[in-house]
Amino acid sequence: MNYRKALLRKTGKAIADFGMIREGDRIAVGVSGGKDSLALVDALHALLRRSPVKFSLEAFTIEQGKFVRPVEPLREILARRGISWTCYRDEPSFQLLTDQPEHGCDTCSRYRRRAVYEVASKLGCNVVALGHTADDLCEALLRNALFTGRLSALPPVTLSRSGDFRLIRPLVYVSEEVTRGYVESAGLPVTPCVCSYKTGTVREHLRGFLAELKQRNPHVAENLLAAMGNIDVDRLLDRRFIGTAPARPQDPHGDTLIGVSRMVSASATVGRVQVEKRQVAG
C-alpha cells in the first residue's frame, strides 16, 4: 500500500465532505508525539501547499509529564517542514500527578482540553485539528453504546463549548494501519505517552474485540464507519424519532428499500476520490 497516497486521499476527502477548512483559517494542530498526530500534521502540511483555500498551520504539544522520552526533537522535524511548534508545559497537569497519581484518562483528558484551548488562543488560531482516526471513532461508538447507553462517537466538526474554536478531525476516514505505515515509511520518531502502556482499560478491551472480529471479517471497521453515516432513526428506540421519519418506498415483500449509494462503505467511497482534483474545503 502507498501509505502517503492513502493518507492524503482520505484526509482530503474528509475535509471536503465536512467542510472542515475555510478561507483564512488559522489551524492549531495538536501533536501528541504519537503516530496519528504526526501523520495528521504532515497531511495538513501537504494539503496546505496544493489547496486553493488559503489557511495556515501552527503545531503545538501539551506536556503533562507523561511522555516516555523528550519531545523536543519535534521542533526540528516540524521546522524542516516550515511549521512552527509550541511546547506548552501545563502546570495544573503536573500538580495533578502529585495530588492524584492514580487519576484516570477522563481527568487527564479534561485537563488537556483546557490547556489546548489556552494554547490555541495564545497562537491566535480559530481552528483546532485533532488526530482521532477511523479506529477511534469505531471504539468511541462501541464504548458509548455499551457503557453509557448512547449511540454516539466523535464528531468530524464541532465547536468548543465557548464557541471560540472550531474543532476538526481530518483523519476520520483514515485507519491506524495507514497512520502507522506512513510514520514508519517516513521515518518519523514516535514519542509515546505512558498512558499508551496501560492495560485492563475499556479501550484496550474494545481494541482487542475489534481486532478479533477483523480476523474473521477484515471490513468490520469500515462497516462501522459507514454505519455512522447511514443512520436509520425510525428503526431505533429513540421516541423523539418514532413515526417522524418520511415514508420510504417499499419492495413487494414489505421491506424498506434503501439506496445502494447509502450502503457503500466509507473506504470504498474515498477510494474513488482524487484529492488533487478536489478543493480542500467544501
Coordinates of C-alpha atoms in Angstrom, one line a residue:
M1 CA 0.0 0.0 0.0
N2 CA 1.1 3.5 -0.7
Y3 CA 0.5 4.9 2.7
R4 CA 1.2 8.6 1.8
K5 CA -1.3 8.4 -1.1
A6 CA -3.9 6.8 1.1
L7 CA -3.4 9.3 3.9
L8 CA -3.7 12.4 1.7
R9 CA -6.6 11.0 -0.3
K10 CA -8.7 10.1 2.8
T11 CA -7.8 13.2 4.7
G12 CA -8.6 15.4 1.7
K13 CA -12.0 13.7 1.3
A14 CA -12.9 14.1 5.0
I15 CA -12.0 17.8 4.8
A16 CA -14.1 18.3 1.7
D17 CA -17.1 16.1 2.9
F18 CA -17.5 18.0 6.2
G19 CA -16.3 21.5 5.2
M20 CA -13.6 21.4 7.8
I21 CA -11.3 24.1 6.5
R22 CA -12.3 27.6 5.3
E23 CA -10.6 30.6 3.7
G24 CA -8.3 32.3 6.1
D25 CA -8.4 29.7 8.9
R26 CA -5.5 29.6 11.3
I27 CA -5.2 26.0 12.4
A28 CA -3.6 24.8 15.6
V29 CA -2.6 21.1 15.1
G30 CA -2.3 19.1 18.3
V31 CA 0.8 17.0 18.1
S32 CA 0.9 14.4 20.9
G33 CA 4.0 12.6 19.6
G34 CA 2.1 9.6 18.6
K35 CA 1.7 8.2 15.1
D36 CA -1.7 9.6 14.4
S37 CA -0.9 13.3 15.2
L38 CA 2.4 13.1 13.3
A39 CA 0.5 11.8 10.3
L40 CA -2.1 14.5 10.7
V41 CA 0.4 17.4 10.7
D42 CA 2.2 16.0 7.7
A43 CA -1.1 15.5 5.8
L44 CA -2.3 19.1 6.5
H45 CA 1.1 20.5 5.5
A46 CA 1.0 18.6 2.2
L47 CA -2.6 19.8 1.5
L48 CA -1.7 23.3 2.5
R49 CA 0.7 23.6 -0.4
R50 CA -1.8 22.4 -3.0
S51 CA -5.1 23.8 -1.7
P52 CA -6.9 26.6 -3.4
V53 CA -8.2 27.6 0.0
K54 CA -5.7 29.7 1.9
F55 CA -5.0 28.7 5.5
S56 CA -2.1 28.5 7.9
L57 CA -0.8 25.9 10.4
E58 CA 0.7 26.1 13.9
A59 CA 1.7 22.9 15.7
F60 CA 1.6 22.5 19.5
T61 CA 2.2 19.9 22.1
I62 CA 0.8 19.8 25.7
E63 CA 3.4 18.5 28.1
Q64 CA 1.6 16.8 31.0
G65 CA 4.6 14.9 32.4
K66 CA 3.7 11.6 30.8
F67 CA 6.0 11.3 27.8
V68 CA 8.4 8.4 28.0
R69 CA 11.1 10.4 26.3
P70 CA 11.8 14.1 25.5
V71 CA 9.5 15.7 22.8
E72 CA 12.0 18.5 21.9
P73 CA 13.1 16.7 18.7
L74 CA 9.7 17.5 17.3
R75 CA 10.9 21.1 16.9
E76 CA 13.5 20.3 14.3
I77 CA 11.2 17.8 12.5
L78 CA 8.5 20.4 12.1
A79 CA 10.9 23.2 11.4
R80 CA 12.2 21.3 8.3
R81 CA 8.6 21.5 7.1
G82 CA 8.3 25.2 7.8
I83 CA 5.9 24.7 10.7
S84 CA 6.4 26.5 14.0
W85 CA 5.9 24.4 17.1
T86 CA 5.0 25.3 20.7
C87 CA 5.6 23.0 23.6
Y88 CA 3.3 24.1 26.5
R89 CA 4.1 22.8 29.9
D90 CA 0.7 22.5 31.7
E91 CA 1.5 23.1 35.4
P92 CA -2.0 22.1 36.6
S93 CA -1.4 18.7 35.0
F94 CA 1.9 18.3 36.8
Q95 CA 0.2 19.2 40.0
L96 CA -2.4 16.6 39.3
L97 CA 0.3 13.9 39.1
T98 CA 1.3 14.9 42.6
D99 CA -2.1 15.2 44.1
Q100 CA -3.9 12.3 42.3
P101 CA -1.2 10.0 40.8
E102 CA -3.8 7.3 40.1
H103 CA -6.2 9.6 38.2
G104 CA -7.9 8.2 35.2
C105 CA -7.9 9.1 31.5
D106 CA -11.1 11.2 31.7
T107 CA -9.5 13.5 34.2
C108 CA -6.3 13.8 32.2
S109 CA -8.3 14.5 29.1
R110 CA -10.2 17.2 30.8
Y111 CA -7.0 19.0 31.9
R112 CA -5.6 18.6 28.4
R113 CA -8.7 20.1 26.8
R114 CA -8.4 23.2 28.9
A115 CA -4.7 23.5 28.0
V116 CA -5.4 23.0 24.3
Y117 CA -7.8 26.0 24.3
E118 CA -5.3 28.1 26.2
V119 CA -2.6 27.4 23.6
A120 CA -4.9 27.9 20.6
S121 CA -5.9 31.2 22.0
K122 CA -2.3 32.3 22.5
L123 CA -1.4 31.3 19.0
G124 CA -4.3 33.3 17.6
C125 CA -5.9 30.3 16.0
N126 CA -9.6 29.8 15.3
V127 CA -9.4 26.0 14.5
V128 CA -8.0 23.1 16.4
A129 CA -7.2 19.9 14.5
L130 CA -7.2 16.7 16.4
G131 CA -5.7 13.3 15.3
H132 CA -8.6 10.9 16.0
T133 CA -8.7 8.2 13.4
A134 CA -11.4 5.9 12.0
D135 CA -10.4 3.3 14.6
D136 CA -11.0 5.9 17.4
L137 CA -14.5 6.6 16.0
C138 CA -15.3 2.9 16.0
E139 CA -14.1 2.4 19.5
A140 CA -16.0 5.5 20.7
L141 CA -19.2 4.2 19.1
L142 CA -18.9 0.9 20.9
R143 CA -17.8 2.4 24.2
N144 CA -20.7 4.8 24.3
A145 CA -23.3 2.2 23.2
L146 CA -22.0 -0.5 25.7
F147 CA -21.1 1.6 28.7
T148 CA -23.1 4.9 28.6
G149 CA -26.2 3.8 26.7
R150 CA -25.8 6.4 23.9
L151 CA -25.4 5.9 20.2
S152 CA -22.6 8.5 19.6
A153 CA -19.0 8.6 18.6
L154 CA -16.8 11.6 17.8
P155 CA -18.0 14.5 15.5
P156 CA -15.8 15.3 12.5
V157 CA -16.6 19.0 13.1
T158 CA -17.9 20.8 16.2
L159 CA -17.5 23.9 18.2
S160 CA -15.9 24.3 21.5
R161 CA -18.3 24.9 24.4
S162 CA -17.4 28.6 24.4
G163 CA -17.9 28.8 20.6
D164 CA -14.4 30.3 20.3
F165 CA -12.9 27.4 18.3
R166 CA -13.9 25.0 15.6
L167 CA -12.7 21.5 16.3
I168 CA -11.9 19.3 13.3
R169 CA -10.9 15.7 13.0
P170 CA -9.4 15.3 9.4
L171 CA -8.4 11.6 10.0
V172 CA -12.0 10.3 10.4
Y173 CA -11.6 8.2 7.3
V174 CA -8.0 7.1 8.0
S175 CA -7.3 3.8 9.7
E176 CA -4.4 3.4 12.2
E177 CA -2.9 0.9 9.7
V178 CA -2.4 3.8 7.4
T179 CA -1.0 6.2 10.0
R180 CA 1.3 3.6 11.4
G181 CA 2.5 2.6 7.9
Y182 CA 3.0 6.3 6.9
V183 CA 5.0 7.2 10.0
E184 CA 7.2 4.2 9.7
S185 CA 7.9 4.7 6.0
A186 CA 8.6 8.4 6.6
G187 CA 11.0 7.6 9.4
L188 CA 9.2 9.9 11.9
P189 CA 10.1 9.2 15.6
V190 CA 7.1 8.4 17.8
T191 CA 7.2 9.7 21.4
P192 CA 4.5 7.7 23.3
C193 CA 2.8 8.6 26.5
V194 CA 2.8 6.3 29.5
C195 CA -0.9 6.0 29.2
S196 CA -0.5 4.0 26.0
Y197 CA 1.0 1.2 28.0
K198 CA -1.9 0.9 30.4
T199 CA -3.6 -2.5 30.5
G200 CA -7.0 -3.6 31.5
T201 CA -8.7 -0.5 30.2
V202 CA -12.0 -0.4 28.4
R203 CA -10.3 1.0 25.3
E204 CA -7.8 -1.9 25.3
H205 CA -10.6 -4.4 25.6
L206 CA -12.5 -2.8 22.7
R207 CA -9.4 -2.8 20.5
G208 CA -8.9 -6.4 21.2
F209 CA -12.5 -7.2 20.4
L210 CA -12.3 -5.3 17.1
A211 CA -9.0 -6.9 16.2
E212 CA -10.5 -10.4 16.8
L213 CA -13.5 -9.5 14.6
K214 CA -11.3 -8.2 11.9
Q215 CA -9.5 -11.6 11.7
R216 CA -12.9 -13.0 10.6
N217 CA -14.1 -10.0 8.6
P218 CA -11.5 -7.5 7.5
H219 CA -14.2 -4.9 6.7
V220 CA -15.7 -4.7 10.2
A221 CA -14.2 -1.2 10.9
E222 CA -15.2 0.0 7.5
N223 CA -18.7 -1.2 8.0
L224 CA -19.0 0.5 11.4
L225 CA -17.7 3.8 9.9
A226 CA -20.2 3.5 7.1
A227 CA -23.0 2.8 9.6
M228 CA -22.3 6.1 11.4
G229 CA -23.2 7.9 8.2
N230 CA -26.2 5.7 7.4
I231 CA -28.5 6.1 10.5
D232 CA -32.0 4.7 10.2
V233 CA -33.6 6.5 13.1
D234 CA -37.1 5.0 12.6
R235 CA -35.7 1.5 13.4
L236 CA -34.2 2.5 16.8
L237 CA -35.9 3.1 20.1
D238 CA -35.5 6.9 20.5
R239 CA -39.1 8.1 21.0
R240 CA -38.2 11.5 19.6
F241 CA -38.0 10.0 16.1
I242 CA -40.6 7.2 16.2
G243 CA -43.2 7.9 13.5
T244 CA -41.4 11.1 12.3
A245 CA -39.2 9.6 9.5
P246 CA -40.6 10.3 6.0
A247 CA -42.1 7.3 4.2
R248 CA -39.8 5.3 2.1
P249 CA -40.6 3.1 -0.9
Q250 CA -41.5 -0.5 -0.1
D251 CA -40.5 -3.5 -2.1
P252 CA -43.1 -6.2 -2.8
H253 CA -42.1 -8.1 0.4
G254 CA -42.8 -5.0 2.5
D255 CA -39.1 -4.2 3.3
T256 CA -37.9 -0.7 3.0
L257 CA -35.7 0.0 0.0
I258 CA -32.5 1.8 0.8
G259 CA -30.5 3.3 -2.0
V260 CA -27.4 1.3 -2.8
S261 CA -25.3 4.5 -2.7
R262 CA -26.1 4.9 1.0
M263 CA -24.8 1.4 1.7
V264 CA -21.4 1.9 0.1
S265 CA -18.7 1.7 2.7
A266 CA -16.7 4.8 3.6
S267 CA -13.5 3.2 2.4
A268 CA -14.9 2.3 -1.0
T269 CA -16.1 5.9 -1.4
V270 CA -12.9 7.5 -0.5
G271 CA -11.0 5.2 -2.9
R272 CA -12.7 6.8 -5.9
V273 CA -11.8 10.4 -4.9
Q274 CA -8.6 12.0 -6.2
V275 CA -7.8 14.7 -3.6
E276 CA -5.6 16.5 -6.1
K277 CA -8.8 17.4 -8.0
R278 CA -10.9 18.4 -5.1
Q279 CA -10.9 21.6 -3.1
V280 CA -9.7 21.2 0.5
A281 CA -12.8 22.9 1.8
G282 CA -16.3 22.3 0.8

